[in-house]
mmCIF file of C-alpha atoms in Angstrom:
data_model
loop_
_atom_site.group_PDB
_atom_site.id
_atom_site.type_symbol
_atom_site.label_atom_id
_atom_site.label_comp_id
_atom_site.label_asym_id
_atom_site.label_seq_id
_atom_site.Cartn_x
_atom_site.Cartn_y
_atom_site.Cartn_z
ATOM 1 C CA MET A 1 0.368 -0.664 0.368
ATOM 2 C CA ASN A 2 1.114 3.570 -0.948
ATOM 3 C CA ARG A 3 0.783 5.842 2.399
ATOM 4 C CA VAL A 4 1.284 9.350 1.525
ATOM 5 C CA ILE A 5 2.062 11.927 4.270
ATOM 6 C CA GLU A 6 -0.035 15.010 3.118
ATOM 7 C CA THR A 7 1.955 17.898 4.459
ATOM 8 C CA LEU A 8 5.405 17.481 6.294
ATOM 9 C CA ILE A 9 7.941 19.546 7.837
ATOM 10 C CA ASP A 10 11.747 18.919 6.572
ATOM 11 C CA LYS A 11 14.552 19.612 8.935
ATOM 12 C CA ARG A 12 15.398 22.451 6.796
ATOM 13 C CA GLY A 13 12.070 23.703 7.414
ATOM 14 C CA HIS A 14 10.448 22.991 4.189
ATOM 15 C CA GLU A 15 6.872 22.304 3.524
ATOM 16 C CA LEU A 16 7.024 19.433 1.874
ATOM 17 C CA VAL A 17 3.769 18.078 0.466
ATOM 18 C CA ASN A 18 2.492 14.495 -0.455
ATOM 19 C CA VAL A 19 5.591 12.336 0.892
ATOM 20 C CA SER A 20 5.692 8.828 0.756
ATOM 21 C CA ALA A 21 5.363 7.304 3.559
ATOM 22 C CA GLU A 22 8.306 5.089 3.065
ATOM 23 C CA LEU A 23 11.438 4.501 5.934
ATOM 24 C CA THR A 24 13.738 5.078 2.753
ATOM 25 C CA VAL A 25 12.395 7.905 1.836
ATOM 26 C CA LEU A 26 11.958 9.541 4.755
ATOM 27 C CA VAL A 27 15.493 9.076 5.614
ATOM 28 C CA GLU A 28 16.389 9.827 2.518
ATOM 29 C CA ILE A 29 14.893 13.542 3.456
ATOM 30 C CA GLY A 30 17.001 14.127 6.323
ATOM 31 C CA PHE A 31 14.449 11.921 8.986
ATOM 32 C CA SER A 32 16.594 9.285 11.847
ATOM 33 C CA GLU A 33 14.967 6.277 10.810
ATOM 34 C CA ASP A 34 13.537 6.598 14.453
ATOM 35 C CA GLU A 35 11.864 9.905 13.498
ATOM 36 C CA ALA A 36 10.527 7.813 10.139
ATOM 37 C CA VAL A 37 9.279 5.511 11.883
ATOM 38 C CA VAL A 38 6.914 7.801 14.279
ATOM 39 C CA LEU A 39 5.838 9.502 11.000
ATOM 40 C CA ILE A 40 4.666 6.010 9.101
ATOM 41 C CA ASN A 41 2.951 4.840 12.303
ATOM 42 C CA ASN A 42 1.276 8.014 12.543
ATOM 43 C CA VAL A 43 0.000 7.508 8.690
ATOM 44 C CA ILE A 44 -1.090 3.856 9.864
ATOM 45 C CA SER A 45 -3.244 5.244 12.699
ATOM 46 C CA VAL A 46 -4.787 8.168 11.119
ATOM 47 C CA GLU A 47 -5.530 5.378 8.222
ATOM 48 C CA LYS A 48 -7.400 2.440 10.901
ATOM 49 C CA TRP A 49 -9.247 5.752 12.989
ATOM 50 C CA LEU A 50 -10.285 6.433 9.214
ATOM 51 C CA GLU A 51 -12.072 3.048 8.695
ATOM 52 C CA ILE A 52 -13.081 2.751 12.264
ATOM 53 C CA ARG A 53 -15.094 5.546 11.649
ATOM 54 C CA ILE A 54 -16.655 4.344 8.099
ATOM 55 C CA LYS A 55 -16.850 1.607 10.432
ATOM 56 C CA ARG A 56 -19.093 3.374 13.330
ATOM 57 C CA ASP A 57 -21.104 5.206 11.025
ATOM 58 C CA LYS A 58 -22.203 2.675 8.971
ATOM 59 C CA LEU A 59 -23.142 0.994 12.313
ATOM 60 C CA ILE A 60 -25.356 3.895 12.870
ATOM 61 C CA ARG A 61 -27.249 4.452 9.968
ATOM 62 C CA ASP A 62 -28.421 1.060 10.313
ATOM 63 C CA THR A 63 -30.042 1.472 13.237
ATOM 64 C CA ASP A 64 -31.694 5.141 11.977
ATOM 65 C CA TYR A 65 -34.789 3.445 11.194
ATOM 66 C CA LEU A 66 -35.231 2.177 14.750
ATOM 67 C CA VAL A 67 -35.410 5.514 16.883
ATOM 68 C CA GLN A 68 -37.489 7.420 14.214
ATOM 69 C CA PRO A 69 -40.863 7.675 16.094
ATOM 70 C CA ASP A 70 -43.237 6.282 14.049
ATOM 71 C CA TYR A 71 -41.556 2.671 14.219
ATOM 72 C CA PRO A 72 -42.921 -0.054 16.170
ATOM 73 C CA LEU A 73 -40.269 -0.473 18.786
ATOM 74 C CA SER A 74 -41.269 -0.956 22.805
ATOM 75 C CA ASN A 75 -39.927 2.186 24.600
ATOM 76 C CA SER A 76 -37.032 0.027 26.344
ATOM 77 C CA LEU A 77 -35.724 -1.733 22.967
ATOM 78 C CA LYS A 78 -35.497 1.829 21.967
ATOM 79 C CA SER A 79 -33.518 2.578 25.164
ATOM 80 C CA GLU A 80 -31.212 -0.219 24.503
ATOM 81 C CA ILE A 81 -30.896 1.007 20.616
ATOM 82 C CA ILE A 82 -30.331 4.712 21.952
ATOM 83 C CA VAL A 83 -27.375 3.596 24.384
ATOM 84 C CA TYR A 84 -26.191 1.377 21.619
ATOM 85 C CA ARG A 85 -26.205 4.315 19.281
ATOM 86 C CA GLN A 86 -24.082 6.805 21.811
ATOM 87 C CA ALA A 87 -21.848 4.069 22.809
ATOM 88 C CA LEU A 88 -21.304 3.791 18.773
ATOM 89 C CA ARG A 89 -20.413 8.107 18.368
ATOM 90 C CA ASP A 90 -18.567 7.797 21.686
ATOM 91 C CA ILE A 91 -15.402 5.287 20.208
ATOM 92 C CA PRO A 92 -13.125 7.758 18.795
ATOM 93 C CA GLN A 93 -13.262 10.049 22.223
ATOM 94 C CA SER A 94 -13.137 7.369 24.850
ATOM 95 C CA VAL A 95 -10.118 5.109 23.315
ATOM 96 C CA GLY A 96 -6.615 6.327 22.801
ATOM 97 C CA ASP A 97 -5.506 3.095 20.210
ATOM 98 C CA PRO A 98 -7.254 1.838 17.280
ATOM 99 C CA ASP A 99 -6.544 -1.655 17.749
ATOM 100 C CA ASP A 100 -7.970 -1.638 21.155
ATOM 101 C CA VAL A 101 -11.760 -0.436 20.123
ATOM 102 C CA VAL A 102 -14.127 -3.049 21.228
ATOM 103 C CA TRP A 103 -17.705 -2.490 19.461
ATOM 104 C CA PRO A 104 -21.077 -2.612 21.305
ATOM 105 C CA GLN A 105 -22.847 -5.068 20.853
ATOM 106 C CA LYS A 106 -26.111 -4.465 18.617
ATOM 107 C CA PRO A 107 -30.046 -5.105 20.636
ATOM 108 C CA ALA A 108 -31.645 -8.539 19.652
ATOM 109 C CA ILE A 109 -34.835 -6.909 17.271
ATOM 110 C CA SER A 110 -37.105 -9.548 16.956
#
């Protein structure tokens, strides 16, 4: 996968745009291997969070119809759905590492 760092300030203070997030490229433009690894890991983390948000948003959309006022659902089940949806919304703020996300269980709807 060709990962890209959209904007990056090099060691001389120059702004670089769309830099390949590859170890050899980053070392070649003046970053140490350790610095390059940190930059690459940051790009990977951003990608993971984006994937998580996409999944989260889909799971929320999948339950939109259940919280409509005219949808025939008991109040207790509707409350469970609301709690589930809030737990989904809280994921980016409540989890520090994208590898540690625990997805809430969707309430059973019969």
